[in-house]
PDB file of C-alpha atoms in Angstrom:
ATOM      1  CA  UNK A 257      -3.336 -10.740  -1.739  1.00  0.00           C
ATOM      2  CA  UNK A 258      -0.716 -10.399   1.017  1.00  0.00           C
ATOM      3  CA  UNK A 259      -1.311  -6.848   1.132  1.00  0.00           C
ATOM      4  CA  UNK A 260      -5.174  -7.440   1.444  1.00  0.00           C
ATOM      5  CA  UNK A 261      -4.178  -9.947   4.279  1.00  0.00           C
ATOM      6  CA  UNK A 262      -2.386  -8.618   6.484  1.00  0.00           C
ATOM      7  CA  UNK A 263      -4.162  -5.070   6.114  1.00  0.00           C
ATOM      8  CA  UNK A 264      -7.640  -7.197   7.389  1.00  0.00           C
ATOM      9  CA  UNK A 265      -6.244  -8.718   9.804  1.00  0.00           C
ATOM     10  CA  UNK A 266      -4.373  -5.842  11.289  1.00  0.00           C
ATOM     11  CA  UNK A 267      -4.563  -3.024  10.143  1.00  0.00           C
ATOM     12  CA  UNK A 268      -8.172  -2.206   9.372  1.00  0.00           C
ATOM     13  CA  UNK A 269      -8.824  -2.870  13.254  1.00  0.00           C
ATOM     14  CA  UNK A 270      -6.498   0.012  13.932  1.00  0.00           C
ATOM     15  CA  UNK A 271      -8.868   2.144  12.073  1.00  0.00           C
ATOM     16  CA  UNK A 272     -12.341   1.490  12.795  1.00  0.00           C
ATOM     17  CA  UNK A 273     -13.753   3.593   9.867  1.00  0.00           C
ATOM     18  CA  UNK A 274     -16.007   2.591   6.955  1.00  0.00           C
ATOM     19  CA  UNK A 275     -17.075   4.896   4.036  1.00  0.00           C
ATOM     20  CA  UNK A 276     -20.136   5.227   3.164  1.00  0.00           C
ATOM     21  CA  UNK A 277     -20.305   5.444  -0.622  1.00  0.00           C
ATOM     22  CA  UNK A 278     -19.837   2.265  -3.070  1.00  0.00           C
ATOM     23  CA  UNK A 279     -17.297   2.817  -5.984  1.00  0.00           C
ATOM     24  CA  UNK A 280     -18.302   5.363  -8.792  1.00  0.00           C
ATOM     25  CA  UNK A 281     -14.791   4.768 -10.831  1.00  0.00           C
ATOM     26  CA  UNK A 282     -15.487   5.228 -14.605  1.00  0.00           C
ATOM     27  CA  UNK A 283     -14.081   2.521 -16.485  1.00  0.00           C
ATOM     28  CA  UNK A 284     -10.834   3.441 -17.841  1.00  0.00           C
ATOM     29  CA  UNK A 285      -7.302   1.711 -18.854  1.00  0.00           C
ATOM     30  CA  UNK A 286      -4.344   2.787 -20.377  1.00  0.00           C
ATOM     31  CA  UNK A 287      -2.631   6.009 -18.784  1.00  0.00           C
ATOM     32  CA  UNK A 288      -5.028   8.400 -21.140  1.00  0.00           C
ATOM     33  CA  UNK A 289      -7.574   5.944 -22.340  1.00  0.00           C
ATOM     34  CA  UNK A 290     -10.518   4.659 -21.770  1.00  0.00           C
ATOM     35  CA  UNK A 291     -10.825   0.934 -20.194  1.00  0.00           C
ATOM     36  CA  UNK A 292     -12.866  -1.720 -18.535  1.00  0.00           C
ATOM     37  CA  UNK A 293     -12.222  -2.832 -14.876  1.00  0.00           C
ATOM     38  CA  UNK A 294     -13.789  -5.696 -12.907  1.00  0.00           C
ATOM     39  CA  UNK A 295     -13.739  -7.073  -9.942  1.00  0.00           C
ATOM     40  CA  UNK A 296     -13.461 -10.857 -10.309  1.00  0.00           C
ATOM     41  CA  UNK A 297     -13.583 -11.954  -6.718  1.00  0.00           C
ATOM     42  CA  UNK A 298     -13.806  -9.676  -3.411  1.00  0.00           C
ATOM     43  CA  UNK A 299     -10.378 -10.429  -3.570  1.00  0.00           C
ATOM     44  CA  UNK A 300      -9.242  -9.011  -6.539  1.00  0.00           C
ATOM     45  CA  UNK A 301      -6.892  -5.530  -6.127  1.00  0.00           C
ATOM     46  CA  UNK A 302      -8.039  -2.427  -8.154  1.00  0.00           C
ATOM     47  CA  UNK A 303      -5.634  -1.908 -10.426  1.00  0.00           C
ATOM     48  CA  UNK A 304      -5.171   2.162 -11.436  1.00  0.00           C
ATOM     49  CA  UNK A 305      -2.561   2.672 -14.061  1.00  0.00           C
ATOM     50  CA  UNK A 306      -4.090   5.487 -16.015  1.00  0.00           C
ATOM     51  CA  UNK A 307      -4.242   9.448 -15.244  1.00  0.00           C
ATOM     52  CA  UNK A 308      -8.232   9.665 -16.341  1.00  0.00           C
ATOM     53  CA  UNK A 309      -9.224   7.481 -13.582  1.00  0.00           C
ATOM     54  CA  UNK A 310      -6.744   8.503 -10.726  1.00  0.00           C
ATOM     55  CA  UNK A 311      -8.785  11.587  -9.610  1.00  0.00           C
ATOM     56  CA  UNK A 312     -12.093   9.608  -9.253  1.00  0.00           C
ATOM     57  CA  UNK A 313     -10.397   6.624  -7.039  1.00  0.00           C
ATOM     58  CA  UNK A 314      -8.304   9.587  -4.903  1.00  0.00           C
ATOM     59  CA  UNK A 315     -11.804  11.404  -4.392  1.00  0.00           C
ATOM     60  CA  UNK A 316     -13.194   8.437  -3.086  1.00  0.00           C
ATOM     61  CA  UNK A 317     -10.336   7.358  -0.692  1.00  0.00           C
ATOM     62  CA  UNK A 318      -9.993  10.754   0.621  1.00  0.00           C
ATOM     63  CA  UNK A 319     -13.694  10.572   1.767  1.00  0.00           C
ATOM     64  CA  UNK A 320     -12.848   7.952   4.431  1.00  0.00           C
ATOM     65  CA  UNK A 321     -10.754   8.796   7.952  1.00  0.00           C
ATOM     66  CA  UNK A 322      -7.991   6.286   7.245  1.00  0.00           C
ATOM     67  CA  UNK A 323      -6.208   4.282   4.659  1.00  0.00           C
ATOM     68  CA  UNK A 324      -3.492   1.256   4.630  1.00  0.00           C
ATOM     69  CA  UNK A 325      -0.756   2.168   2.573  1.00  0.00           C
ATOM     70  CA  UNK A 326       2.245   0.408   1.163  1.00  0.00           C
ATOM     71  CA  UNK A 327       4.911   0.976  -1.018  1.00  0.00           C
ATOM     72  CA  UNK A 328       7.112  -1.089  -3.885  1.00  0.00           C
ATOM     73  CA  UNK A 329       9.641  -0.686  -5.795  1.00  0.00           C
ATOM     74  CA  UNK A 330      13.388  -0.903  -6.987  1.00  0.00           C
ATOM     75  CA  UNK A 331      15.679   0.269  -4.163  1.00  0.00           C
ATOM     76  CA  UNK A 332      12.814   1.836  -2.490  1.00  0.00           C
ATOM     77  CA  UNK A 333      14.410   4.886  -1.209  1.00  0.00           C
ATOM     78  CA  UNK A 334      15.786   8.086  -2.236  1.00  0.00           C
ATOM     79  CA  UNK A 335      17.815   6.955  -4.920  1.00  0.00           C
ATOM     80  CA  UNK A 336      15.355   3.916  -6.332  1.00  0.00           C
ATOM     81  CA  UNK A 337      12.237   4.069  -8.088  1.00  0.00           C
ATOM     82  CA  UNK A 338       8.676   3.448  -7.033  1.00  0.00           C
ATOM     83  CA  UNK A 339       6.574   0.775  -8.974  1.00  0.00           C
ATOM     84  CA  UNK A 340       3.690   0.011  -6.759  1.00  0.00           C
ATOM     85  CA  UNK A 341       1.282   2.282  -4.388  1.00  0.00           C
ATOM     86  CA  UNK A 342      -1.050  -0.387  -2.724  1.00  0.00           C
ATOM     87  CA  UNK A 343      -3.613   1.075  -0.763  1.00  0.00           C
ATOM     88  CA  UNK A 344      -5.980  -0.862   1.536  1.00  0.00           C
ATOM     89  CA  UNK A 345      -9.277   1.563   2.519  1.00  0.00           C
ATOM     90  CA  UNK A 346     -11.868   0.315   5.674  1.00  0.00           C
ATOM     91  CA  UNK A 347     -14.238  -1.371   3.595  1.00  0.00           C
ATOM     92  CA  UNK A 348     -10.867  -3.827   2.447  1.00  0.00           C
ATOM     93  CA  UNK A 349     -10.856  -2.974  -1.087  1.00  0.00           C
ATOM     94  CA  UNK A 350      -7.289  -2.912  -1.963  1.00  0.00           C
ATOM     95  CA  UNK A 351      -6.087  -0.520  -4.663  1.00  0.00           C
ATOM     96  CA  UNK A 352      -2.969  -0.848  -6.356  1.00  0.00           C
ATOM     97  CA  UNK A 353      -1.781   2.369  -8.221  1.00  0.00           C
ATOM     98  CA  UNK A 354       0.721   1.775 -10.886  1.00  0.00           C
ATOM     99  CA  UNK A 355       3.763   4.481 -10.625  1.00  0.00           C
ATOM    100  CA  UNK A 356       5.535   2.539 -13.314  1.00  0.00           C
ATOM    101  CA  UNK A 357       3.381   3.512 -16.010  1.00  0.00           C
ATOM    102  CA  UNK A 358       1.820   7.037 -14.832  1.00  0.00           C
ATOM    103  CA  UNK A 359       4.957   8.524 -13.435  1.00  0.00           C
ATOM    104  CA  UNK A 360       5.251  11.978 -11.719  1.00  0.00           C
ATOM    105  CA  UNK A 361       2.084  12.903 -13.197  1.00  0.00           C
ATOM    106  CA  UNK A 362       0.233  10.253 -10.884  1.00  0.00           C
ATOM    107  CA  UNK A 363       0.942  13.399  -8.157  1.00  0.00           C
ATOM    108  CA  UNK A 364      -0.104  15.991 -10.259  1.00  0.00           C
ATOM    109  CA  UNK A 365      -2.995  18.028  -8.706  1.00  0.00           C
ATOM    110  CA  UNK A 366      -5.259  19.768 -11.015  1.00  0.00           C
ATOM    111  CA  UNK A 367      -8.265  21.727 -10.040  1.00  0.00           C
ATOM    112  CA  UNK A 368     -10.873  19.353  -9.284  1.00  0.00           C
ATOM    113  CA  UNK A 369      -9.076  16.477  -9.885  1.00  0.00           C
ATOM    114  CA  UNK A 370      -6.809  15.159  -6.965  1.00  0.00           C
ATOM    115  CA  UNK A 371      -3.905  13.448  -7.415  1.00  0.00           C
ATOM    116  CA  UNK A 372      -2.037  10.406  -5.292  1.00  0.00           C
ATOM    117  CA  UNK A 373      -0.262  13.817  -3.352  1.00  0.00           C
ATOM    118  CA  UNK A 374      -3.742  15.135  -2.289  1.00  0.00           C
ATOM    119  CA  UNK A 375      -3.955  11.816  -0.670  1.00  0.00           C
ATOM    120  CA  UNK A 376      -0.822  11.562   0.654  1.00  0.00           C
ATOM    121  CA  UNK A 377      -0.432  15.086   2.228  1.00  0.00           C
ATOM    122  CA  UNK A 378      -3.970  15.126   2.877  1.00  0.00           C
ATOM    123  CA  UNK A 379      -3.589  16.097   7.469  1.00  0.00           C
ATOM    124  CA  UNK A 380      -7.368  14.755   7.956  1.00  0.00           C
ATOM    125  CA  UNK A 381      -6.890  11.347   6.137  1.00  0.00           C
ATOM    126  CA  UNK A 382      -4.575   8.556   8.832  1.00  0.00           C
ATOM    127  CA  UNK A 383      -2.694   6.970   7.016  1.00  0.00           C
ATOM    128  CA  UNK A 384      -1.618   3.554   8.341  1.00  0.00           C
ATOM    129  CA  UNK A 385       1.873   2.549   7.949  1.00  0.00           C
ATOM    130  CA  UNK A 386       4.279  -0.412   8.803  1.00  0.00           C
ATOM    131  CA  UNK A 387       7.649   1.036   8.742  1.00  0.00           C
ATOM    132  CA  UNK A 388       7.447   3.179   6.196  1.00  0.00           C
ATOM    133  CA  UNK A 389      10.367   5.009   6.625  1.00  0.00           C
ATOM    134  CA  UNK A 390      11.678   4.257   3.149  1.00  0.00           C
ATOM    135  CA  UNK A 391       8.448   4.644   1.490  1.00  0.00           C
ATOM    136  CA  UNK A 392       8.160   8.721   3.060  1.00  0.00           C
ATOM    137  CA  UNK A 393      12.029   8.915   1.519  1.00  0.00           C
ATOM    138  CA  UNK A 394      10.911   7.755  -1.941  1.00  0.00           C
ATOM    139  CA  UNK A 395       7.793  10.099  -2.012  1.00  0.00           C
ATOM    140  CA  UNK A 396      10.058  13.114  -0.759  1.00  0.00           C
ATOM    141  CA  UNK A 397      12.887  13.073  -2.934  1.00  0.00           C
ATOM    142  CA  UNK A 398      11.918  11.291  -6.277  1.00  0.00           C
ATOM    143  CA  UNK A 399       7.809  13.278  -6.477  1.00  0.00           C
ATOM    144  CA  UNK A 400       8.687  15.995  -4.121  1.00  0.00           C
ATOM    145  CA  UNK A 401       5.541  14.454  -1.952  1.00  0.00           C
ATOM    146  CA  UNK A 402       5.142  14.411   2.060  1.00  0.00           C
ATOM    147  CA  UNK A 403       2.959  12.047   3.629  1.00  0.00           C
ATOM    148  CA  UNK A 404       0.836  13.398   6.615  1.00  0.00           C
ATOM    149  CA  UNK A 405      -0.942  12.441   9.301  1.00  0.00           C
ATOM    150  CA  UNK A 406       0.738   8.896   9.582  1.00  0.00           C
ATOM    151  CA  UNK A 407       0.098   6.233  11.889  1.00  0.00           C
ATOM    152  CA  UNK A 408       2.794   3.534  11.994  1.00  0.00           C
ATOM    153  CA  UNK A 409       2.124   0.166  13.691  1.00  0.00           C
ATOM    154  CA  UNK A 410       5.328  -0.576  13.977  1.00  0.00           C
ATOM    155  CA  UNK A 411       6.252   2.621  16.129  1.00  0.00           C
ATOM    156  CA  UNK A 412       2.806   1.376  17.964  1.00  0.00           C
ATOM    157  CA  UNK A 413       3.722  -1.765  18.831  1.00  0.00           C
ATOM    158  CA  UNK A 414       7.340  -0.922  20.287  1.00  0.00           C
ATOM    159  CA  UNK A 415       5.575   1.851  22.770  1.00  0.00           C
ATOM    160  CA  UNK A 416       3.739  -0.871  23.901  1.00  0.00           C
ATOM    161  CA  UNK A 417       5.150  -4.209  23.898  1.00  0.00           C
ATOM    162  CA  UNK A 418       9.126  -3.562  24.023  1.00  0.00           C
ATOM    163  CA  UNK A 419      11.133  -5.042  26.559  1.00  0.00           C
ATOM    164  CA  UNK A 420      14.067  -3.472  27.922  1.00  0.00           C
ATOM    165  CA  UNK A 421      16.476  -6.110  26.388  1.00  0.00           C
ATOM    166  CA  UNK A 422      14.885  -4.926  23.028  1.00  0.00           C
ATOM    167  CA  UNK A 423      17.576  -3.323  20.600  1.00  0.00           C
ATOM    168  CA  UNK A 424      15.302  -3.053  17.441  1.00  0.00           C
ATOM    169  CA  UNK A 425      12.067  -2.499  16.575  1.00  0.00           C
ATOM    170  CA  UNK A 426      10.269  -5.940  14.910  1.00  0.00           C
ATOM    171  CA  UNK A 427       9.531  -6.798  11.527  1.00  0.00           C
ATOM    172  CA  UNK A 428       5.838  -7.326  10.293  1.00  0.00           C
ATOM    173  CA  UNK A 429       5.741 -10.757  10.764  1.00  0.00           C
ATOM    174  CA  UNK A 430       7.312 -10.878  14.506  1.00  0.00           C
ATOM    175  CA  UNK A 431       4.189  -7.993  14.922  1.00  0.00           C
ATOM    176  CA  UNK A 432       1.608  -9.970  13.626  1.00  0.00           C
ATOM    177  CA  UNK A 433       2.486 -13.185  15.191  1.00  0.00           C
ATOM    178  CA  UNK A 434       2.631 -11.216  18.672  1.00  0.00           C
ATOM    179  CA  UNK A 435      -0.696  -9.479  18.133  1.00  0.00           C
ATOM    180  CA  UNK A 436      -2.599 -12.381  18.683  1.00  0.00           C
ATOM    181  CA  UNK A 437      -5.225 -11.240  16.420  1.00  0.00           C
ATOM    182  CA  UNK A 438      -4.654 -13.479  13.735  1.00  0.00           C
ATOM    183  CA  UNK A 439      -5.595 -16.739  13.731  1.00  0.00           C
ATOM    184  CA  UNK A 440      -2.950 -19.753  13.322  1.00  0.00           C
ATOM    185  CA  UNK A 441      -4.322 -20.791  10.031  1.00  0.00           C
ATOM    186  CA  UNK A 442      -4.518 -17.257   8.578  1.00  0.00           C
ATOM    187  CA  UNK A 443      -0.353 -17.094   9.861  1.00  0.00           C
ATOM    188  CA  UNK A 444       0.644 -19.585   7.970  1.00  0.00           C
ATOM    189  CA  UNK A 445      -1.655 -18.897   4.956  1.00  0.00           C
ATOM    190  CA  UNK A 446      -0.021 -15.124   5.396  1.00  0.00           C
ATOM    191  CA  UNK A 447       3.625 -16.592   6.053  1.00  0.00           C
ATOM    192  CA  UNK A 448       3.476 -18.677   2.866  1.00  0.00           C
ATOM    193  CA  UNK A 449       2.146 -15.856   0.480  1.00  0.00           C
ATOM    194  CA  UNK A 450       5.596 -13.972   2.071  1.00  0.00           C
ATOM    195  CA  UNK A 451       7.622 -16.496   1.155  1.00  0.00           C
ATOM    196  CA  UNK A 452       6.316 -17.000  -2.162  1.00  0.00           C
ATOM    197  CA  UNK A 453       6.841 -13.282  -2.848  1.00  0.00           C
ATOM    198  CA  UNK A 454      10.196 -12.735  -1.466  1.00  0.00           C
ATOM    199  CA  UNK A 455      11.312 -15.894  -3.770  1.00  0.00           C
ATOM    200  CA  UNK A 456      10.119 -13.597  -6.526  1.00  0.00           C
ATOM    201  CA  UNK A 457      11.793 -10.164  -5.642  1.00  0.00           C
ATOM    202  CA  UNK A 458      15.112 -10.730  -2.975  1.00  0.00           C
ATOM    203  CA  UNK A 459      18.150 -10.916  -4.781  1.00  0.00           C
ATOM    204  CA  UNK A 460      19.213 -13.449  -2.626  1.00  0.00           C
ATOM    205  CA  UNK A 461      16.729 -16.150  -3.381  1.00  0.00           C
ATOM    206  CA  UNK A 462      16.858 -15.577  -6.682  1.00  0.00           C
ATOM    207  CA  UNK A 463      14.631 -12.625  -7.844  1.00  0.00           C
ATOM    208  CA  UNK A 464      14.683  -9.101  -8.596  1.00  0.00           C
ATOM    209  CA  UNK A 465      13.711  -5.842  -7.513  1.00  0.00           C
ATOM    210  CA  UNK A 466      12.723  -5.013 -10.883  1.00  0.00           C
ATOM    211  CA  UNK A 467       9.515  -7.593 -10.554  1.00  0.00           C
ATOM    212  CA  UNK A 468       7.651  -4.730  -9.541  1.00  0.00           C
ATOM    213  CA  UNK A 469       7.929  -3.140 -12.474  1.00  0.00           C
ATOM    214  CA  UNK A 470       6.461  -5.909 -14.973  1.00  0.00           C
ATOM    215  CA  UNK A 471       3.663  -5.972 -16.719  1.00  0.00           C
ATOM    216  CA  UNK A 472       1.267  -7.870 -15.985  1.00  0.00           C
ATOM    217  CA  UNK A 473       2.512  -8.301 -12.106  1.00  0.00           C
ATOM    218  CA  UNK A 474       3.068 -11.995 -10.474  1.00  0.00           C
ATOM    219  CA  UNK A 475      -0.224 -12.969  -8.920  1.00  0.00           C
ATOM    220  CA  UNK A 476       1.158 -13.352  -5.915  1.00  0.00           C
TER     221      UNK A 476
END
């Protein structure tokens, strides 16, 4: 939901793109088998966590201009594991691929049927990124993946809005609270979704990495 948030608020206006075909994703669920997906709310995420389904969604996506994309997982980096691939297309359906239980084979191309690193290395899709410097390590060096074409906002918003005294680029938050594009109400409905996640996955308050790789996820 934070994902689908922020993404709305600030990151579909960076790509002003729409596609124009609805969803034509078989109904599938387990990583081979067949399944049954709804949509409960516009709201609800798409949830992709089997390898029969992954080419249809990936054919789909890649027929837009631009995605969102973000990245979970356990020591997201190099050395860590990816759970989660969220990504956010113009239209503001959020899918959320699950790495956990399709593994390397989630960026397996075969002919005809794309894989997550069609998408990803893809040079006429954007993708739009918030610091996603660890997210481009863990695709390099655990799936062997290189994400092109990227457009980070964070990179964005230091070109335009840093101040000399400025010795680091600024979180998400500090971003979206400086954009001015989202209202007060939706801040504070964004800010407490944050909180409530980071209670479930930093260390120090008392979570665990490792939440991103339960089954079923935290609704949050």
């Amino acid at each position: 939901i934070f994902f689908r948030s922020v993404s709305q608020s600030i990151l579909l206006p960076a790509m002003p793109f729409a596609l124009n075909s609805s969803p034509r994703f078989p109904p599938t669920h387990g990583a081979f088998a067949p399944a049954s997906v709804t949509m409960q709310s516009e709201r609800d995420p798409i949830f992709v966590d089997n390898l029969l389904w992954l080419p249809s969604v990936v054919e789909e996506l890649l027929e837009g201009e631009a995605v969102a994309v973000d990245i979970e997982g356990v020591n997201l980096c190099r050395d860590g594991r990816i759970s989660i691939i969220q990504v956010c297309d113009a239209q503001g359906r959020v899918f959320l691929f699950d790495i956990t239980k399709m593994g390397s084979d989630a960026f397996i191309d075969w002919p005809g049927r794309p894989s997550l690193r069609a998408l990803f290395e893809n040079p006429h899709l954007m993708k739009v990124i918030f610091d996603g410097r660890a997210d481009a390590d863990a695709l390099w060096y655990i799936f062997g993946v290189q994400m092109c074409n990227v457009y980070c906002l964070q990179v964005l918003h230091a070109l335009q809005f840093s101040r000399p005294e400025d010795k680091y680029v600024k979180g998400l938050q500090t971003c979206l609270n400086m954009s001015g594009v989202v209202p007060l109400e939706e801040q504070k409905r964004q800010e407490k979704l944050r909180e409530e996640a980071k209670a479930l996955y930093e260390p120090k308050r008392g979570g665990c990495y490792e939440v991103w790789e339960q089954r079923p996820l935290q609704p949050i």
